[in-house]
Tab-separated table of C-alpha atoms and ligand atoms in Angstrom:
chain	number	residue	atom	x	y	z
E	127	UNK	CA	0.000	0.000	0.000
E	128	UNK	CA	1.230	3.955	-1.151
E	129	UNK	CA	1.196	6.175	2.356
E	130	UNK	CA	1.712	9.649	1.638
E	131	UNK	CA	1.962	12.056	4.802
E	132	UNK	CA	0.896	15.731	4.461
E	133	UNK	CA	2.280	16.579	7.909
E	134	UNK	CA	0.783	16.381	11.506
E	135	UNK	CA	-2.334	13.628	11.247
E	136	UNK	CA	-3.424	14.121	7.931
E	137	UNK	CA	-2.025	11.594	5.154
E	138	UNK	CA	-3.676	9.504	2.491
E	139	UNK	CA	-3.613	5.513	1.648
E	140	UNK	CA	-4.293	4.203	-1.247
E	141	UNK	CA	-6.168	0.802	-1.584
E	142	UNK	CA	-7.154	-0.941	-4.923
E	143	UNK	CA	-7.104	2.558	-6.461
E	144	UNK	CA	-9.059	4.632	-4.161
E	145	UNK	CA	-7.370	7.111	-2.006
E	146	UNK	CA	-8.531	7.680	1.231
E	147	UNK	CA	-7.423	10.676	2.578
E	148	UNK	CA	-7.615	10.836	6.353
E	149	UNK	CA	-8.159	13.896	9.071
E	150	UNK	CA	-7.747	16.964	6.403
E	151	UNK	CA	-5.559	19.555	7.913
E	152	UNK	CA	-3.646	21.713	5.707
E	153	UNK	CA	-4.598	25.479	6.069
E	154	UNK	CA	-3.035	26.026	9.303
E	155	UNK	CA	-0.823	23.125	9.630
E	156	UNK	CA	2.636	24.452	9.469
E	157	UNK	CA	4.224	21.202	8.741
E	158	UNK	CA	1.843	20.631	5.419
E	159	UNK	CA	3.630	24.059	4.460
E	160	UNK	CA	3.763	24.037	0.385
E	161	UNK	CA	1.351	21.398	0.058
E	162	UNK	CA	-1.266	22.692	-2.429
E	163	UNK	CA	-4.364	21.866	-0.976
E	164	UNK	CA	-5.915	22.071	-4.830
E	165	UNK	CA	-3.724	19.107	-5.743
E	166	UNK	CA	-5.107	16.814	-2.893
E	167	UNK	CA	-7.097	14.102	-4.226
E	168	UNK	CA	-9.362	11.638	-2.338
E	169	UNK	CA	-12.533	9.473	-3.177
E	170	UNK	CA	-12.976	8.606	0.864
E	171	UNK	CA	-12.245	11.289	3.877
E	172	UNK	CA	-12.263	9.112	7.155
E	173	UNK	CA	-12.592	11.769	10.486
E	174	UNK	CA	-11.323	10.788	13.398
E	175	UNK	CA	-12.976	13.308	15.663
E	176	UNK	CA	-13.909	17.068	15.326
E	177	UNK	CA	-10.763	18.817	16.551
E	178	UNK	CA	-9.626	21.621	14.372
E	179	UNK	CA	-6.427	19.875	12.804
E	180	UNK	CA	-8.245	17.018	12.096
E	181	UNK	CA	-11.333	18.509	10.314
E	182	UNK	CA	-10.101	21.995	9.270
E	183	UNK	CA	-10.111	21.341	5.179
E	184	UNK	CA	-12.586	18.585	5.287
E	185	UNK	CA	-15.908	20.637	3.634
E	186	UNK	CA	-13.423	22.465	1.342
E	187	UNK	CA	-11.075	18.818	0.044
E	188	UNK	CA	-14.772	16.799	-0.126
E	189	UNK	CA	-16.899	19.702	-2.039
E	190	UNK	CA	-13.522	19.650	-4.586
E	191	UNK	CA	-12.926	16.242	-5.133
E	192	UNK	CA	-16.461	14.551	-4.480
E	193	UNK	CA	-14.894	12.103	-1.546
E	194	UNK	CA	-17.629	10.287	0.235
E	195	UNK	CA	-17.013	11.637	4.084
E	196	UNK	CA	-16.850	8.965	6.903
E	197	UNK	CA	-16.888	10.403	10.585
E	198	UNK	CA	-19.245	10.075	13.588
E	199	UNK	CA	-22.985	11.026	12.706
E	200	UNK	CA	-22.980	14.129	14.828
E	201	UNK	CA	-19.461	15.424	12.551
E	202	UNK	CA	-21.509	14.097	9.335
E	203	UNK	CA	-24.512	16.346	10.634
E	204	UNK	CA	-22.477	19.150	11.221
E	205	UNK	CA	-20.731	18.750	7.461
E	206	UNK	CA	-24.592	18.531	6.479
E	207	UNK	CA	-25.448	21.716	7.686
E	208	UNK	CA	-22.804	23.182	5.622
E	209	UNK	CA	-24.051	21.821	2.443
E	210	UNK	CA	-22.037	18.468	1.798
E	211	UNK	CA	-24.007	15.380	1.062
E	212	UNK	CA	-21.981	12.544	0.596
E	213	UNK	CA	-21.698	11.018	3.971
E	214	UNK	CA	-21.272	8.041	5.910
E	215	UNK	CA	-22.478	7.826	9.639
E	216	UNK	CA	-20.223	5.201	11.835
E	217	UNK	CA	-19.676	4.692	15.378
E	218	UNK	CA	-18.456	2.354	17.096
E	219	UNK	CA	-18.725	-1.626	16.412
E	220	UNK	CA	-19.006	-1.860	12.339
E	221	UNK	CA	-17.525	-3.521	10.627
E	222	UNK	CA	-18.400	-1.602	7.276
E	223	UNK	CA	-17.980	-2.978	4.352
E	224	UNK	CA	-17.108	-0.170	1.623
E	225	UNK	CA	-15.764	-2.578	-1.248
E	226	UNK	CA	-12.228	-1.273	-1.279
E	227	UNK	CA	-11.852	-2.844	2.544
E	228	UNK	CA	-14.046	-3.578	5.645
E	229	UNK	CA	-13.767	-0.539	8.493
E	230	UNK	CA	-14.421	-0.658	11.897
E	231	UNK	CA	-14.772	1.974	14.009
E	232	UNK	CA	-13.038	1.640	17.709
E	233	UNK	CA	-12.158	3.219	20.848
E	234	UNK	CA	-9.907	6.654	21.206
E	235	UNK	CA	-9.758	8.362	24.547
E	236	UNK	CA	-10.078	11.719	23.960
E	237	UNK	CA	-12.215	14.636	23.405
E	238	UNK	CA	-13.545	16.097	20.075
E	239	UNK	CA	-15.809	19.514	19.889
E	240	UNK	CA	-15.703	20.825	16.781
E	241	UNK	CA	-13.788	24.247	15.878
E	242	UNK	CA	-17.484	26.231	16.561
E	243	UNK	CA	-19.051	24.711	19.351
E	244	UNK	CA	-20.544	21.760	18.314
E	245	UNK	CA	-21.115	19.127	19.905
E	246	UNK	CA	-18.674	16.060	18.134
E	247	UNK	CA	-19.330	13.529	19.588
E	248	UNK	CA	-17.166	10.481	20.434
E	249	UNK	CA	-13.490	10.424	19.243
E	250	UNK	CA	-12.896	7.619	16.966
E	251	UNK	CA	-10.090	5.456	15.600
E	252	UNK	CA	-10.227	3.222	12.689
E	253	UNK	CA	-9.220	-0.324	11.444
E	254	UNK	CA	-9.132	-1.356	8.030
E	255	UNK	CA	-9.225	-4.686	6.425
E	256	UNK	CA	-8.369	-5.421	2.698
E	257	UNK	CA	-7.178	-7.483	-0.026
E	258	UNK	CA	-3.706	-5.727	-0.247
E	259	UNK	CA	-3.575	-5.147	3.607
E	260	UNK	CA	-4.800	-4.605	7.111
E	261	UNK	CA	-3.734	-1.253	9.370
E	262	UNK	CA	-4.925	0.780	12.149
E	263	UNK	CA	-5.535	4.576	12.467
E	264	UNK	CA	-5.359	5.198	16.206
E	265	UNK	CA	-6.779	9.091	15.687
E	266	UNK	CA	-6.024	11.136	18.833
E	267	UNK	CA	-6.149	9.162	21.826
E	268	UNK	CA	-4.223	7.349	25.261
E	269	UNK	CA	-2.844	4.128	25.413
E	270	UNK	CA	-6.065	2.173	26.067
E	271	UNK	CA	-6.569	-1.293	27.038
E	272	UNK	CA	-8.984	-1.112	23.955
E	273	UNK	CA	-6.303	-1.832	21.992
E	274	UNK	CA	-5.841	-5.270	22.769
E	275	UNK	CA	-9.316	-6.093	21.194
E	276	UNK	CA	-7.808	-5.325	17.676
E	277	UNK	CA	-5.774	-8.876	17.308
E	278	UNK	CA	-9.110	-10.686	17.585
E	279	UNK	CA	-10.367	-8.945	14.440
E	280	UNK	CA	-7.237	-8.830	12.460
E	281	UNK	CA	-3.433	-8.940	11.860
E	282	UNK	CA	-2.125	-5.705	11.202
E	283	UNK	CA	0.325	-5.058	8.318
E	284	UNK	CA	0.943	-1.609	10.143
E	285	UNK	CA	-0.325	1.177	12.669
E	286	UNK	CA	-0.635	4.538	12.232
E	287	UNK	CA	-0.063	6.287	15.932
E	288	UNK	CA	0.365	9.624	17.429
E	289	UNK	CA	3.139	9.933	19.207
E	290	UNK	CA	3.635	13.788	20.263
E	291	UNK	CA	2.037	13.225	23.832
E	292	UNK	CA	0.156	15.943	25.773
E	293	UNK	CA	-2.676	15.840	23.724
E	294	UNK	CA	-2.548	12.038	22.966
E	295	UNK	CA	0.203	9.134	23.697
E	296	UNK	CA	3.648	9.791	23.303
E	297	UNK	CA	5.899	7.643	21.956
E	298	UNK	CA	6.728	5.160	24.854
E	299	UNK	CA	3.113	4.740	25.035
E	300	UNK	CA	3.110	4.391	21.227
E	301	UNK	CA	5.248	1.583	21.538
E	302	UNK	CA	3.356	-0.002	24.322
E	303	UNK	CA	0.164	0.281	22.295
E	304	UNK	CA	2.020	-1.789	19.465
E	305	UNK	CA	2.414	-4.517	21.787
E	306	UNK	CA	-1.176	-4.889	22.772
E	307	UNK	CA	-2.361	-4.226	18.694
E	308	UNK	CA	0.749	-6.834	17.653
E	309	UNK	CA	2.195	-5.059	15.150
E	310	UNK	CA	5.749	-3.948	14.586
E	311	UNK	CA	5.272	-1.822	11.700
E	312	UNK	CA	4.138	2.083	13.469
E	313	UNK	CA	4.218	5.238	11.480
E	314	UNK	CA	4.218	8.082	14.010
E	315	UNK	CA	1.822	11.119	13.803
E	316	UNK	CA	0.743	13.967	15.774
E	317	UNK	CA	3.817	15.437	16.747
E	318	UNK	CA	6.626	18.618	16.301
E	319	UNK	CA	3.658	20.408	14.580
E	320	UNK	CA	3.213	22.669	17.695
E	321	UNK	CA	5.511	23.748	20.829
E	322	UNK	CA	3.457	21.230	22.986
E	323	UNK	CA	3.758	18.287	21.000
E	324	UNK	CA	7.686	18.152	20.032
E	325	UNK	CA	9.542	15.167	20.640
E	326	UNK	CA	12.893	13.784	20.633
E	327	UNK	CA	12.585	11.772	17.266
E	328	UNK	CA	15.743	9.912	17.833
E	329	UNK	CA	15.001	8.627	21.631
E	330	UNK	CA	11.193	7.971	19.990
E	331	UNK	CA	12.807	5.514	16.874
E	332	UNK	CA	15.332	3.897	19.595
E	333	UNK	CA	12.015	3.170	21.910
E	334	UNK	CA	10.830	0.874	18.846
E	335	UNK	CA	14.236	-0.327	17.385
E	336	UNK	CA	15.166	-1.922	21.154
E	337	UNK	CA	11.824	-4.183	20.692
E	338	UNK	CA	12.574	-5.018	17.426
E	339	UNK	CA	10.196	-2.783	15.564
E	340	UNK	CA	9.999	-0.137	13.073
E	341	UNK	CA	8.689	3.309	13.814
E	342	UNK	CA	8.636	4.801	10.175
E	343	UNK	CA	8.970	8.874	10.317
E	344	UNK	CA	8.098	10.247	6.995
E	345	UNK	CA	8.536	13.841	5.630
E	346	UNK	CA	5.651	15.738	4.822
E	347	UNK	CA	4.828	15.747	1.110
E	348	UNK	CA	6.713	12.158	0.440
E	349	UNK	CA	4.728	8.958	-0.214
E	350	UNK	CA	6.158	5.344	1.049
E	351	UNK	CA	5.209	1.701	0.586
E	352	UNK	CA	4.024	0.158	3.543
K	72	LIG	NI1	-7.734	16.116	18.947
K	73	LIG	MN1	-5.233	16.463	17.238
């Protein structure tokens, strides 16, 4: 599978052809800095929760490229209001079968208001399930004993995880949450983008290297195989 990061905890997969594109955050997001938001396709956007730099170019990314949005029904309601119409409600539980690969929505401890007021309800993280692969999109949250329910429903190729701490786990927790989702492949997220959430990236890769994983840190604007 093609993974191309576009800085914080918004990057894009691509699975038999589609591209989902996941928590659009560009205007604002000083580490997506020269990434032209124009040239930013996607035929899914998957939401993790309504915190500005996860939903702050969602309306403007779906109304250009016709992406079918995916995010808890109160974030789909809100998109609504503004005048987008293809959405998909999910909460937790799923699985959803979209044809490219099977989603289910789980746990994320955290919070998620949207940027005016609204209510967002629940944070969410996601697991998908294909034909050319299985990973896990933590979103924003803790270390959660959650976590460990993911090996029952599949074997993860790799997981994406935030790693900047304060507002979510940092990486010793990210590394921690790899052994209770069994999977040594991590691509860390959610961190140096802002004063609170920079982290030593070379004590962070060691954390992973001395259990005999990977933690893959890509640049903003580059695309790897995973
Ligand atoms: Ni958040
Ligand atoms: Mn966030």
């Amino acid at each position: 599978m093609q993974f191309t990061y576009y800085g914080h905890a918004t990057f894009a997969v691509i699975i038999q052809g589609k591209t989902i594109l996941f928590d659009p955050f560009f205007t604002g997001n000083p580490s997506a800095n020269g990434i032209d938001v124009d040239s930013i396709k996607a035929d899914y956007i998957f939401i993790t929760h309504g915190h500005g730099d996860h939903v702050a170019d969602a309306l403007p990314v779906a109304k250009k490229t016709g992406a079918l949005v995916v995010a808890a029904p109160e974030i789909v309601n809100w998109l609504n209001k503004q005048g987008l119409e293809k959405l998909h409600p999910i909460n937790h539980g799923g699985p959803v079968d979209f044809g490219f690969a099977n989603v289910r929505a789980v746990n994320a401890i955290h919070s998620s208001g949207l940027p005016d007021g609204s209510y967002g309800a629940n944070p969410l993280g996601f697991v998908f399930t294909s034909k050319e692969g299985n990973f896990y999109y933590a979103g924003d949250t803790s270390l959660t004993m959650d976590m460990q329910l993911l090996p029952y429903w599949t074997k993860l190729d790799f997981a994406v995880l935030p790693i900047g701490g304060n507002y979510t786990m940092d990486a010793a927790d990210a590394a921690i949450a790899s052994d209770f989702i069994q999977c040594n492949k991590v691509i860390g997220v959610h961190y140096n983008t802002f004063d609170l959430i920079k982290i030593d990236t070379h004590k962070a890769t060691k954390l992973f290297a001395d259990k005999g994983k990977t933690l893959l840190l890509p640049k903003p604007g580059t695309t790897i195989n995973v």
